[in-house]
Structure formats: C-alpha cells, structure tokens
Coordinates of C-alpha atoms and ligand atoms in Angstrom, one line a residue:
X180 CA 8.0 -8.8 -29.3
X181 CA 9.2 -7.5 -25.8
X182 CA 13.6 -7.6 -26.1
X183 CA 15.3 -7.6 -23.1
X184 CA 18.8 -6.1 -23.4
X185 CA 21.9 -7.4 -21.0
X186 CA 22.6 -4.4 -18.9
X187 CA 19.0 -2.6 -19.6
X188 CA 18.5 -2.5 -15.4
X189 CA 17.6 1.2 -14.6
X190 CA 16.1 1.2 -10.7
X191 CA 15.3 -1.0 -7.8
X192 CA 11.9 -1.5 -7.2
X193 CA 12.0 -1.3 -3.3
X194 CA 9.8 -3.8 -1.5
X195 CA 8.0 -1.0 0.3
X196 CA 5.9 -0.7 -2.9
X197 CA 3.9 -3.5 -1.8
X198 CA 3.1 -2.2 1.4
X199 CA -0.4 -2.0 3.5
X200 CA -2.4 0.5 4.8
X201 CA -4.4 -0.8 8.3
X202 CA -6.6 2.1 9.7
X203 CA -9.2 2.5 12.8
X204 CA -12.0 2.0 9.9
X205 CA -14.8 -0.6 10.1
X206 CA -13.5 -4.3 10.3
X207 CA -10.4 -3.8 9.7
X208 CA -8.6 -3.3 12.8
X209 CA -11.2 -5.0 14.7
X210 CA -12.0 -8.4 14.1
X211 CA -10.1 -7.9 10.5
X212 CA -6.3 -7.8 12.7
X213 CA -7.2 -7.4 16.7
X214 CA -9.8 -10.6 18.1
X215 CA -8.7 -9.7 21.8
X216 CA -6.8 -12.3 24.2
X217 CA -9.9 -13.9 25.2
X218 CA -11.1 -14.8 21.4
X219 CA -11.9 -18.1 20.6
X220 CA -10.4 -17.1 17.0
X221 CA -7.4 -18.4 16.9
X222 CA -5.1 -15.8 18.1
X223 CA -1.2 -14.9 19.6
X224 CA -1.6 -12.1 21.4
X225 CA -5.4 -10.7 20.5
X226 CA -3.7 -10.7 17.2
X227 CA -5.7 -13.7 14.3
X228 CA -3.1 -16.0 13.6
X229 CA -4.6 -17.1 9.7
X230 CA -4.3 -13.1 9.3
X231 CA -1.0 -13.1 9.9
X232 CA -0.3 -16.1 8.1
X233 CA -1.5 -15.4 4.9
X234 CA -0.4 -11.4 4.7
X235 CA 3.3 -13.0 5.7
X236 CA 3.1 -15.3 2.4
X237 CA 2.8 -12.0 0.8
X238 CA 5.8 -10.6 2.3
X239 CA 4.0 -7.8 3.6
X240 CA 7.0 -4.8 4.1
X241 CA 5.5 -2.6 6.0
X242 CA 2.1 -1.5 7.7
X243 CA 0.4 2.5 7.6
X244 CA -1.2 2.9 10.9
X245 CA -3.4 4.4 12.3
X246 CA -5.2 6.4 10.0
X247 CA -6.2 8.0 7.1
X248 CA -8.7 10.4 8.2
X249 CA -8.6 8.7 11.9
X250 CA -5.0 9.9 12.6
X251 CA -5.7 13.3 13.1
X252 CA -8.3 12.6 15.7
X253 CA -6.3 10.2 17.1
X254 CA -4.6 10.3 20.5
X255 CA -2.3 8.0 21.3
X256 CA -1.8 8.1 25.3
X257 CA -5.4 6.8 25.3
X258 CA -4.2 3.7 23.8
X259 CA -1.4 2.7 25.6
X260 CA -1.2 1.1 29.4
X261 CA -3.8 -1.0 31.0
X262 CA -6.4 -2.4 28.2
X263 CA -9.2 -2.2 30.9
X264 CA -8.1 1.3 31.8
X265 CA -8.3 2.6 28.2
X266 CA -11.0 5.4 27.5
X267 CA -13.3 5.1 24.7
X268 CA -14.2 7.6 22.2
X269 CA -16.1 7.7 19.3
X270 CA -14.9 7.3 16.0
X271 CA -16.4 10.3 14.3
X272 CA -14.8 9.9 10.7
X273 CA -15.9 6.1 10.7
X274 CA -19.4 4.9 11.0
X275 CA -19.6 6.7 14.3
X276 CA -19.0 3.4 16.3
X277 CA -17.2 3.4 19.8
X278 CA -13.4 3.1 19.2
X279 CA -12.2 1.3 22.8
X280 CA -8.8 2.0 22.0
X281 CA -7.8 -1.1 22.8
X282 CA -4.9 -2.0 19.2
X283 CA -2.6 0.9 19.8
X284 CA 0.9 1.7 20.0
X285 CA 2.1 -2.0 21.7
X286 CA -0.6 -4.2 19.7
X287 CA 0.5 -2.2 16.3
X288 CA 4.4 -2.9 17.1
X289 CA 3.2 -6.8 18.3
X290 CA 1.3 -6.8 14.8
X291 CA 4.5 -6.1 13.0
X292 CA 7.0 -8.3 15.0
X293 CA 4.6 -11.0 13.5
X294 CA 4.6 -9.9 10.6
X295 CA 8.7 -9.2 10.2
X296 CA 7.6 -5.6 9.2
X297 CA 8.3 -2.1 9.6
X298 CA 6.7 0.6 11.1
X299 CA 5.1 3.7 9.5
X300 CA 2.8 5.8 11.5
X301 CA 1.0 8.7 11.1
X302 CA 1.2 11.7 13.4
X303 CA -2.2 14.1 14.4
X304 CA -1.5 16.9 12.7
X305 CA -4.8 18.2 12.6
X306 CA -6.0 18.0 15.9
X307 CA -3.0 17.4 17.8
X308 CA -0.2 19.1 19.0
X309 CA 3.3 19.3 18.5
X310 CA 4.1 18.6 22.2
X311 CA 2.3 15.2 21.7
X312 CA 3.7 14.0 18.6
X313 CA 7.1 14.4 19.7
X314 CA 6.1 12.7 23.0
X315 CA 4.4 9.8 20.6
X316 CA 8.2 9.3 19.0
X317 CA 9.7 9.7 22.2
X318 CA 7.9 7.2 24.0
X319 CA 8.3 4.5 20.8
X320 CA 12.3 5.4 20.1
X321 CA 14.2 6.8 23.2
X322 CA 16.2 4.4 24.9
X323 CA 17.2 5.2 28.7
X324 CA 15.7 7.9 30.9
X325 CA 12.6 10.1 29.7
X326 CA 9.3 10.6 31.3
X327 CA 8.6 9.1 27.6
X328 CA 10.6 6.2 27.5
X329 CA 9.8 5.8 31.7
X330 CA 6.2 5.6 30.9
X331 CA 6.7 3.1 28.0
X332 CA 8.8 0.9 30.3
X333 CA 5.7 0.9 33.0
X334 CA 4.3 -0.2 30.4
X335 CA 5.7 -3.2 29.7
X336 CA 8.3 -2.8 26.9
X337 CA 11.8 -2.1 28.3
X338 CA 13.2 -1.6 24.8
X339 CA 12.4 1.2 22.2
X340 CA 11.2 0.2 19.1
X341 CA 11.8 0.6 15.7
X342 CA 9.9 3.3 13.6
X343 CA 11.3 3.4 10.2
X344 CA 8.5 6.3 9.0
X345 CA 6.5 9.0 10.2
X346 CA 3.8 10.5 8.7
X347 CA 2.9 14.6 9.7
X348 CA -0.8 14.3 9.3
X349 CA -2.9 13.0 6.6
X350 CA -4.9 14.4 4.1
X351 CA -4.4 17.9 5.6
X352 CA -6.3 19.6 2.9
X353 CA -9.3 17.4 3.6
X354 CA -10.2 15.8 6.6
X355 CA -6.5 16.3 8.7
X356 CA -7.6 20.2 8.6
X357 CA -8.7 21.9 5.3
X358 CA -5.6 23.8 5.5
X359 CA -4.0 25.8 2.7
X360 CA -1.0 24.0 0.6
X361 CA 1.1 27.2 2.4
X362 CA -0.5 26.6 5.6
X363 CA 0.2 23.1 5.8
X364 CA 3.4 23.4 4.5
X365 CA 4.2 25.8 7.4
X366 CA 3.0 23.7 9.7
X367 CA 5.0 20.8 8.3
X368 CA 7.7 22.3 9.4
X369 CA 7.3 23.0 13.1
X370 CA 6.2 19.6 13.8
X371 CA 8.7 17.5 12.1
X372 CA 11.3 19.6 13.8
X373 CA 10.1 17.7 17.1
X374 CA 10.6 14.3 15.0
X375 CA 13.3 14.0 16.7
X376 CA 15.8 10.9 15.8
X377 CA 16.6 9.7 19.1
X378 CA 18.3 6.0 18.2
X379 CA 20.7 5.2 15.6
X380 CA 18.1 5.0 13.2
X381 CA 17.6 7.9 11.3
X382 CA 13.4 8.7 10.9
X383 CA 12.3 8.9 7.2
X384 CA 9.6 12.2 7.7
X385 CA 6.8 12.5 4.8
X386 CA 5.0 15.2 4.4
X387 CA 1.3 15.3 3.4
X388 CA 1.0 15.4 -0.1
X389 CA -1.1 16.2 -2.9
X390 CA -4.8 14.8 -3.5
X391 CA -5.0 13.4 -7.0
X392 CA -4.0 16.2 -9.5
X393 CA -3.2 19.1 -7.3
X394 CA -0.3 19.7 -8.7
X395 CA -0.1 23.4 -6.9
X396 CA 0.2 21.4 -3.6
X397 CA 2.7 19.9 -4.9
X398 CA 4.5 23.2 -5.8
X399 CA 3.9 24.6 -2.4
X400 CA 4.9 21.7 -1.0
X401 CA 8.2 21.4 -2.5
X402 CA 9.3 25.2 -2.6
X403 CA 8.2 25.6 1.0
X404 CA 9.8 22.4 3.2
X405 CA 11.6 20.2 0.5
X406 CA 14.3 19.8 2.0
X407 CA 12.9 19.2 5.3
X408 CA 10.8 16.3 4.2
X409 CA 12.6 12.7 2.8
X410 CA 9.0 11.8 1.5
X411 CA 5.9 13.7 0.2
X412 CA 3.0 11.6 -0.3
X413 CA 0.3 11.3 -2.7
X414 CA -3.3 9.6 -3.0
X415 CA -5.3 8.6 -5.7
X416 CA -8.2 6.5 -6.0
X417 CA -9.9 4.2 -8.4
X418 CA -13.5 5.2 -8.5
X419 CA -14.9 3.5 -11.7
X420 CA -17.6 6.5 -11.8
X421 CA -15.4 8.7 -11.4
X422 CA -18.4 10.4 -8.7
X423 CA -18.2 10.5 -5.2
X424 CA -21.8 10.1 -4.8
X425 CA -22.5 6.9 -6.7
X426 CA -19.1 5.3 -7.4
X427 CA -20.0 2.1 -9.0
X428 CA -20.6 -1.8 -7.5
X429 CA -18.1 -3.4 -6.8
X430 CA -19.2 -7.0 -8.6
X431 CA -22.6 -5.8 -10.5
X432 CA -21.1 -4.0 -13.3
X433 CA -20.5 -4.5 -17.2
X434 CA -17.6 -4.0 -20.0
X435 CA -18.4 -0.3 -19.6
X436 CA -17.7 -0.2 -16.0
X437 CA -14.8 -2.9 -16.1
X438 CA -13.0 -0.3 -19.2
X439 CA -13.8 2.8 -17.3
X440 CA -11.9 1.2 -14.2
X441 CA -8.9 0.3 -16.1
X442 CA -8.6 3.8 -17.8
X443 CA -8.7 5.5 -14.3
X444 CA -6.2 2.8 -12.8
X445 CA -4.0 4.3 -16.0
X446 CA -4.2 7.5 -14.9
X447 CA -2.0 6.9 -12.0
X448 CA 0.9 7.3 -14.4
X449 CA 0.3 10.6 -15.6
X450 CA 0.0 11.9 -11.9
X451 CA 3.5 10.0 -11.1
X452 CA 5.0 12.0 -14.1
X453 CA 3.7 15.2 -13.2
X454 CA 3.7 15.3 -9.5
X455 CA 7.3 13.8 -10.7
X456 CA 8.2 16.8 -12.5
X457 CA 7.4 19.4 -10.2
X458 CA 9.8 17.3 -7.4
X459 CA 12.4 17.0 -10.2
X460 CA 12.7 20.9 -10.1
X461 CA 12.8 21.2 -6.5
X462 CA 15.0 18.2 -5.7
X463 CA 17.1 17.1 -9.4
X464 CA 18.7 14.7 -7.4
X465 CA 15.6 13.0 -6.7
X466 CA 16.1 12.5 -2.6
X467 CA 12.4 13.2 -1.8
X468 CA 10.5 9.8 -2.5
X469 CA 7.1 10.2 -3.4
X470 CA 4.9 8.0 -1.1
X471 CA 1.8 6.9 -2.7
X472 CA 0.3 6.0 0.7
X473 CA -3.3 5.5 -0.3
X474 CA -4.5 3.7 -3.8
X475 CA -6.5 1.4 -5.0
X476 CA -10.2 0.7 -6.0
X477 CA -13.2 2.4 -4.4
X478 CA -16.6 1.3 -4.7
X479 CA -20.0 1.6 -3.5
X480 CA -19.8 -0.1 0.0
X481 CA -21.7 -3.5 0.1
X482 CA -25.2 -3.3 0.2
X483 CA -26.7 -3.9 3.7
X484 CA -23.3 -3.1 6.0
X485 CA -22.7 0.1 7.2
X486 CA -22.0 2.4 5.0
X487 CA -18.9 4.1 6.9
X488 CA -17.4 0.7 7.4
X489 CA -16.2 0.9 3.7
X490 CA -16.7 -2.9 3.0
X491 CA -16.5 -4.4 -0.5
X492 CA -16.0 -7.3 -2.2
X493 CA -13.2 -8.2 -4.6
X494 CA -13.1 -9.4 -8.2
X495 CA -11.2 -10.2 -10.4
X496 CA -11.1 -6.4 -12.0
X497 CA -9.9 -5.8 -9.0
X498 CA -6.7 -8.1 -9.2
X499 CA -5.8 -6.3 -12.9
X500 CA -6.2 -3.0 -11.3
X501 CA -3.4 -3.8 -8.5
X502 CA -1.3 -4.9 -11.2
X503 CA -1.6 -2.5 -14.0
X504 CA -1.1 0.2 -10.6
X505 CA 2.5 -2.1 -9.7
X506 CA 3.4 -1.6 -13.5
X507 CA 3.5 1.8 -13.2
X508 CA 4.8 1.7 -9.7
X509 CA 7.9 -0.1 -10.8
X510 CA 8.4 2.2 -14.0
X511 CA 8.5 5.0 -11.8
X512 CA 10.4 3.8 -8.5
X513 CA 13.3 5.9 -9.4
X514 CA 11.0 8.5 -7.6
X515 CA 8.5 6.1 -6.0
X516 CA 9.7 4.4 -3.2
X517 CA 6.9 3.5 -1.1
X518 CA 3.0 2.8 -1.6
X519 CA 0.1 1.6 0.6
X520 CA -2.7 -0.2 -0.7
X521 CA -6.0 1.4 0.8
X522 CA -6.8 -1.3 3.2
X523 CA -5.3 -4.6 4.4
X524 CA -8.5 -6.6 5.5
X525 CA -11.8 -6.1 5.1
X526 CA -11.8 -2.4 4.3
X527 CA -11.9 -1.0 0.5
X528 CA -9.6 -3.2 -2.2
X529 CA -8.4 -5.7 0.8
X530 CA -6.5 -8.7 0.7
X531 CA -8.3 -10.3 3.0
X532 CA -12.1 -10.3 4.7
X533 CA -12.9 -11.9 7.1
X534 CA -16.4 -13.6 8.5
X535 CA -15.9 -14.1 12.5
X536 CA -13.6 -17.5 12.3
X537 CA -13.7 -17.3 8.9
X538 CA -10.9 -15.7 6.0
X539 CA -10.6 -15.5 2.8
X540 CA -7.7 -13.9 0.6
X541 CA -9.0 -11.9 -2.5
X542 CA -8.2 -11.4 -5.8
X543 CA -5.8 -8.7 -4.7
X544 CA -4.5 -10.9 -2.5
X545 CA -3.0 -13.0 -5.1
X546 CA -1.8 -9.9 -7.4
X547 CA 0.3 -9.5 -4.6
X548 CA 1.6 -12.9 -4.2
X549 CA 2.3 -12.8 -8.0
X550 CA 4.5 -9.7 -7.7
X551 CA 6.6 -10.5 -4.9
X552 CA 9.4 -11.9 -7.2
X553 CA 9.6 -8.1 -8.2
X554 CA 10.5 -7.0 -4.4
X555 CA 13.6 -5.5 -4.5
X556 CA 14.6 -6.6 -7.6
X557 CA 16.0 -4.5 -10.3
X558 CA 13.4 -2.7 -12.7
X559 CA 14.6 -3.8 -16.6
X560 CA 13.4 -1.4 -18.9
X561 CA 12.4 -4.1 -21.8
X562 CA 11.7 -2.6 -25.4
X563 CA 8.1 -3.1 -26.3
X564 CA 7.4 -3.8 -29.7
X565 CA 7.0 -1.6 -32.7
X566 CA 3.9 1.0 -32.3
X567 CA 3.6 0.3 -28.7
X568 CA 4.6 2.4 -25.7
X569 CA 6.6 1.2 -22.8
X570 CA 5.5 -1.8 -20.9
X571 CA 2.4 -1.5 -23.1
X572 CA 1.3 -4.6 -25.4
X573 CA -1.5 -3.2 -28.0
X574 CA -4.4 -1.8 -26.5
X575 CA -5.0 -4.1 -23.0
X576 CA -2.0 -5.8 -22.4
X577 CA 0.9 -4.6 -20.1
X578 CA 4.1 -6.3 -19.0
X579 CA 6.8 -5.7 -16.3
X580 CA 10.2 -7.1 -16.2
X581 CA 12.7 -7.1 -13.5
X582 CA 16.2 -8.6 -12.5
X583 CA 17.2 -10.5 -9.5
X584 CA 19.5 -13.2 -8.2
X585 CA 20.2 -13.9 -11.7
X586 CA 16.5 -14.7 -12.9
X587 CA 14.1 -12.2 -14.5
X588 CA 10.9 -11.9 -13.7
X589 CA 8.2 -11.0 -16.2
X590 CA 4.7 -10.3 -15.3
X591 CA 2.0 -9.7 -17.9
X592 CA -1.6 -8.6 -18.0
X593 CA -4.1 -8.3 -20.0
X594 CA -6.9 -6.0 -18.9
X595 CA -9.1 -6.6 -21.8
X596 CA -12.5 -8.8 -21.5
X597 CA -12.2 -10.1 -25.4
X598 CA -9.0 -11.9 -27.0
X599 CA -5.9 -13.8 -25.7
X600 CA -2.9 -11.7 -25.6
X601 CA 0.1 -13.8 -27.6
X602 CA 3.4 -11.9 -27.0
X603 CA 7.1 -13.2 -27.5
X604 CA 9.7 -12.1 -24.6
X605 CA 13.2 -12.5 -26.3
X606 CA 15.8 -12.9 -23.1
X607 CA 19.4 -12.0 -23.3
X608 CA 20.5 -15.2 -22.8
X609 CA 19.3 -18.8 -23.1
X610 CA 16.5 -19.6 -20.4
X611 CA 17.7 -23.1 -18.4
X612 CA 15.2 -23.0 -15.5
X613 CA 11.8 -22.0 -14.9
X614 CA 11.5 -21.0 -11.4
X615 CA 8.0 -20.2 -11.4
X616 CA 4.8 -20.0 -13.9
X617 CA 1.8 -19.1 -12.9
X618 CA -1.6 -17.1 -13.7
X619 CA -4.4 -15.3 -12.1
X620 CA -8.1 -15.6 -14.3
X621 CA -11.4 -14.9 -14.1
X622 CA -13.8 -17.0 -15.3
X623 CA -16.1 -13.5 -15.4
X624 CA -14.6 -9.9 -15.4
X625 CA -16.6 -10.2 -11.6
X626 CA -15.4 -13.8 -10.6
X627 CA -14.7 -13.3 -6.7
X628 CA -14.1 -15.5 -3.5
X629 CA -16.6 -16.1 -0.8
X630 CA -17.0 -18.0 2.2
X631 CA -18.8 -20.2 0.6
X632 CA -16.6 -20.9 -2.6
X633 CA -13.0 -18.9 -1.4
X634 CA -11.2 -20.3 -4.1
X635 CA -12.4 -19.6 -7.4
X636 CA -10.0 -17.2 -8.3
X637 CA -6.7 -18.4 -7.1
X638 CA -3.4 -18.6 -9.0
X639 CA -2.9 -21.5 -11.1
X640 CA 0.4 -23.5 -13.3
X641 CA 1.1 -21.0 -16.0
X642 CA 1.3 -24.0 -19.1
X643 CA 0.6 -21.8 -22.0
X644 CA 4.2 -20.5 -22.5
X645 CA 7.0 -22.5 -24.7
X646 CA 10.4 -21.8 -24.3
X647 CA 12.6 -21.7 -27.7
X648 CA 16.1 -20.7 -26.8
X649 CA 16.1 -17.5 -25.0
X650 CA 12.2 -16.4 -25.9
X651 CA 9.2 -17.3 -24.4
X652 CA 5.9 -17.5 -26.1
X653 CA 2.9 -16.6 -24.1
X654 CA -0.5 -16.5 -24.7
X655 CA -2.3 -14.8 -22.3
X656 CA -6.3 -14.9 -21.9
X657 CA -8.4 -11.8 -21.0
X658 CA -9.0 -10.8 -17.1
X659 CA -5.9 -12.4 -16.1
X660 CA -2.6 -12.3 -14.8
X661 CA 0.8 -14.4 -15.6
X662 CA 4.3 -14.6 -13.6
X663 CA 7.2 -16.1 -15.2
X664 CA 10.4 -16.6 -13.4
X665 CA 13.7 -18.0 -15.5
X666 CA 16.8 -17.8 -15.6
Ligands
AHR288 O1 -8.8 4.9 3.1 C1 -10.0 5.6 3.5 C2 -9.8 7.1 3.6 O2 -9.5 7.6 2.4 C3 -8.7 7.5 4.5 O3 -9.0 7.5 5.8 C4 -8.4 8.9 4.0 O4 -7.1 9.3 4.2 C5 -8.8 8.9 2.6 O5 -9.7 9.9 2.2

C-alpha cells in the first residue's frame, strides 16, 4: 500500500518540467511548426494552427530554440528582417539541407505568443562571438534607443520581448566546440557577462552542462562559474542499445529491447543524484537548477527518410519512458527545475508528426496530457509499501503523487509487459470527488498512431479503481499509464 501523510508536501514540481525542445533539425521546424504565409495548411502567421492547438492542450511552458548542435552555427541577424531578403546556408549538423532562415527570432517569439509560453534560447558559443550574443539579447530585450533595439523596431516589433532563459552554447564538449570542462567554463564566463538584463526581468543564464555521467564537468563547472550561472544543464538520452551505431528500432523490437529501454530510462535517477551531489557542495543552498534540457528516447531513424532528419515513430514504450523520466523529475525538482523533451514534432520522441496537412499526437503526447495535473503542484512524498523503494511498486510499477488546489493527483505506471499491477493508495482524508480518471495502454508494447489509424493509443476512462473511504484500489495493466485526480 502507498500512505499519503497530511503535511508530507516536500517541493513544487515547476511546470517548466514539461517543457519542449524545437530545433533547426529535419521536420521539425519546417513543415513540423513553420508552413509559411502562403501555405494552404491551415496557418496564423506561417505558423500550423492544429500544431498549436494540440501542444496548447498540453500546456506547453516553454519552448528551447534554436538548437542543439544548430545553435552554435547559428547566426541570428541572418534570420531577422525581410523573409525574401534572408540568406541561406546550409545546415551542416542536420542532413545537410538548405536552412532559408526564414523561422527566426520574430517567427520563434510569434510561436510562443500562440502558445502562452516562454522563451529559452540558446546563444552560439561555439562559433560565435561575444559581441553578437549580447547584440542577439539586446535586440530581443532593450526597450528605447539602441542600434539593437532600433533595428528590431525596423523590423516590425516596437516592443522588446520577453526572454525568460538563455542558454551559453550547447553541448560545448561535443559539437558547440570540443572544449575542455575548464575551457568552457572560462568561456562561460565572458559571455554571460554580456547577458546583460536590460528590462525588469531578470535573465535566468544556464550554463552548458555535463553529457550523461561526466560528473568531472560537473565539478569544473561548479568550482569554476557557479555562482555566475542560475542553471547548469544536463543531457541524457534513452538509446535502448545503449550504441551509437545501431541504437535499436523504434517499433520492431521484443521484451528484451522494451526492458533494456526501461532500465536506461531508470538511470536518469542516479545521474540527478550525482550530478545533484556535486552542485550540493558547490551551492548547499541549492540556487543553481539543474536543466535537463535534452531527454528522451533515441532510436534508429525510420527506415527510408533521411537519416539526419532524426525521424521516428512512437509507441507505446515510448509513453512509459516519458513517465517513469517525470517520476524522477518530480522526485528531484528540489534541484530540477526545468527539462526539455528532445523534440516537439516530428524529430526524435515527439509529440506530434506531421504528414503535409496531416497530424497526429503520439503516445508521448498523451503522457504529457496525463501529467499536466502535476504542473506546479506540490511534490507529496507518499510512503511506498514495505520492501519497496520510493515511488517504486515491486519490480515495474512506479507511482507519483502531488498536491494542488486541494486535490492530489496520483499517476501510476507499470512498465512491465506481464501482470496487472493492484496497488492500494490510502489518502489522508476521505476522497468526495473524482476529478479525473483516466489511462494510457497499449494493446502491444509497440502499439503506435499513424495516419491511417491516429488513435489507437489514446487515453481512455480510468474504471478499474474503487474508492473505499479515503483508499483507492487500482489495478493497473501492463504497458500502461493511469491518472487519478480526487479530492
Ligand atoms: O536533439 C538532437 C541533438 O542531440 C542536439 O542537437 C544535440 O544537442 C544533441 O546531441
């Protein structure tokens, strides 16, 4: 039995968990977000209104841009002013193709005004310079007089905008430089000096952070420009294979595959406790957040599309995987205040792909509409039962609880492929209303959408829970999902 003790609220689980990562890779930005003004996609503003639509029923909170790898060969006066008079370049990181430059710094900021959500951008680091990152925040945040803020206004936008987050480079020990930790660190700190906060709003500055277990970076990190930096981020993805060169598909696989995929997921936590416990020393009071800005599942790209487009379908594994990664995310959001999905549409575990006039949402998708109860809600740190570890039910299943406007909300999972989960929840107080009960299944550990069937997985009523005072009884089937909301 999971108890739930009055008064065991610990943390709030900021909404910026659940945010999205949109770079220059493939379909996402084009055709995926951007159709143009002349599309005959439904559009406001270039921009594909079912998009928007379905990532606002998510809540989205806020949107990475523009890169990954692509920031740090990104330069961002070629993508502002005239559309028509926008050079082109080559998008060397991504499948080669021609990047016109035609999404940048106004279509991004449209993207989010119809969206309702914040900025976070990431600066070139690696191939830029520090005179044109501090023009870049300049020309997005100064209000009256600058050749910045001038050129912004010939632009079309009169007032600054709102940029939340900034990003110094990504990945600067890979592809945003190959630099040292101690070089990087270094040269963290010039350029966020030129951050500058020119508004009211104060910029939150992250700092690139460690890939997977390098803790060292970490170290360097810390020791060298902690308290320069608000954030330092991380990345860590789910490659089922664990290999680079032959990662795993993402629908043809077996119990072996789906297991091995659910044990790497799980070892997100141990890299949010240690990469924790370096900070911890550095920074006891916990002020530096640690932005996991790039997660989630990475397979082998889908046979017949090009292979630096990074497309891949979505099952049902994939769904488990974004929650079991929430679970741990909400466990540790005393330190973790901000994480990006790796990518929004039609790039690696997406929410959404698209077919020219055609959408559907994934899997993924609707872990994310499961969890949005959890947004800003207060993390409750509910005893499992005897034998088990925290937020842990036996050997597959996994539960979350959380506390807002006076209704908990419990997710469970199971990520086994075998038996039904039965677990009690015992509530502190008597449960009067069910705001919401429902479940995401697979019929098969690789049930997906397509554009042909785009429902079969899709949340359903959640019946197989009876209330008895102030405990629920659930039973939970394998490959699947359940959201209860009472109070
Ligand atoms: O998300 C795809 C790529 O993965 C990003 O561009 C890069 O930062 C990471 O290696």
């Amino acid at each position: 039995m999971i108890t739930v003790a009055e008064g065991a609220r610990t943390h709030r689980i900021d909404r910026r968990i659940y945010g999205q990562f949109a770079e220059h890779l493939g379909r996402c930005i084009y055709e995926g977000i951007w159709v143009g003004e002349d599309s005959p996609i439904p559009h406001r503003n270039g921009i594909r209104s079912d998009v928007v639509a379905a990532l606002r029923a998510i809540k989205v909170p806020l949107v990475r841009w523009p890169g990954g790898c692509f920031a740090d060969e990104y330069h961002w006066q070629r993508g502002v002013g005239p559309r028509s008079e926008r050079p082109a370049m080559i998008n060397t990181h991504w499948g080669g193709v021609v990047e016109s430059n035609a999404f940048g710094t106004h279509e991004y900021f449209e993207l989010l005004h119809q969206l309702d959500a914040e900025a976070y951008i990431t600066g070139n680091v690696g191939s830029g310079t520090v005179a044109e990152m501090r023009d870049w925040v300049e020309y997005i945040t100064l209000d009256g007089t600058s050749p910045m803020a001038d050129l912004r206004k010939r632009h079309g936008r009169e007032q600054p905008w709102r940029l939340p987050f900034f990003g110094v480079g990504n990945e600067s020990w890979g592809c945003g430089g190959h630099m040292t930790p101690l070089h990087y660190a270094n040269h963290y700190r010039q350029y966020q000096t030129y951050v500058r906060r020119y508004g009211e709003l104060p910029i939150y500055k992250i700092a690139c952070g460690a890939n997977n277990d390098d803790y060292e970076w970490t170290e360097v990190l810390m020791a060298t420009a902690g308290t320069l930096m608000d954030g330092l981020s991380l990345h860590y993805y789910t490659i089922p294979s664990g290999e680079w060169d032959a990662k795993g598909s993402a629908t043809d696989f077996g119990e072996r595959e789906w297991y091995a995929t659910i044990d790497r997921t799980r070892q997100m936590a141990t890299l949010l406790e240690r990469h924790s416990a370096i900070m911890d020393k550095h920074d006891p009071a916990k002020r530096v957040g640690l932005i996991v800005d790039e997660w989630g599942t990475w397979y082998d790209p889908t046979p017949g599309t090009n292979p630096g487009f990074l497309h891949q379908q979505n099952t049902i594994r994939d769904a488990v995987v974004a929650a079991l990664n929430f679970n741990m995310f909400h466990r540790h959001a005393d330190r973790v205040r901000m994480t990006n999905i790796a990518q929004m549409v039609n790039v690696l575990q997406a929410m959404l792909l698209t077919d020219g006039p055609d959408m559907i949402r994934t899997p993924t998708y609707w872990a994310f509409d499961l969890y949005t109860d959890h947004h800003d809600a207060w993390f409750v740190d509910a005893r499992p039962a005897p034998g088990d570890a925290p937020g842990r039910i036996g050997v597959h299943g996994e539960y979350t609880v959380s506390w807002r406007d006076d209704a908990y909300t419990i997710s469970v999972t199971n990520a086994g492929l075998g038996a039904d989960i039965h677990v009690d929840v015992e509530l502190p107080a008597r449960v009067t209303t069910v705001h919401r009960a429902a479940i995401l299944s697979g019929d098969s550990a690789s049930s997906h959408n397509t554009f042909a069937a785009p429902d079969t997985v899709r949340p359903a009523d959640f019946a197989d829970c009876k209330i008895d005072g102030s405990r629920l009884r659930l039973a939970v089937p394998a490959r699947s999902i359940v959201t209860m909301r009472v109070g």
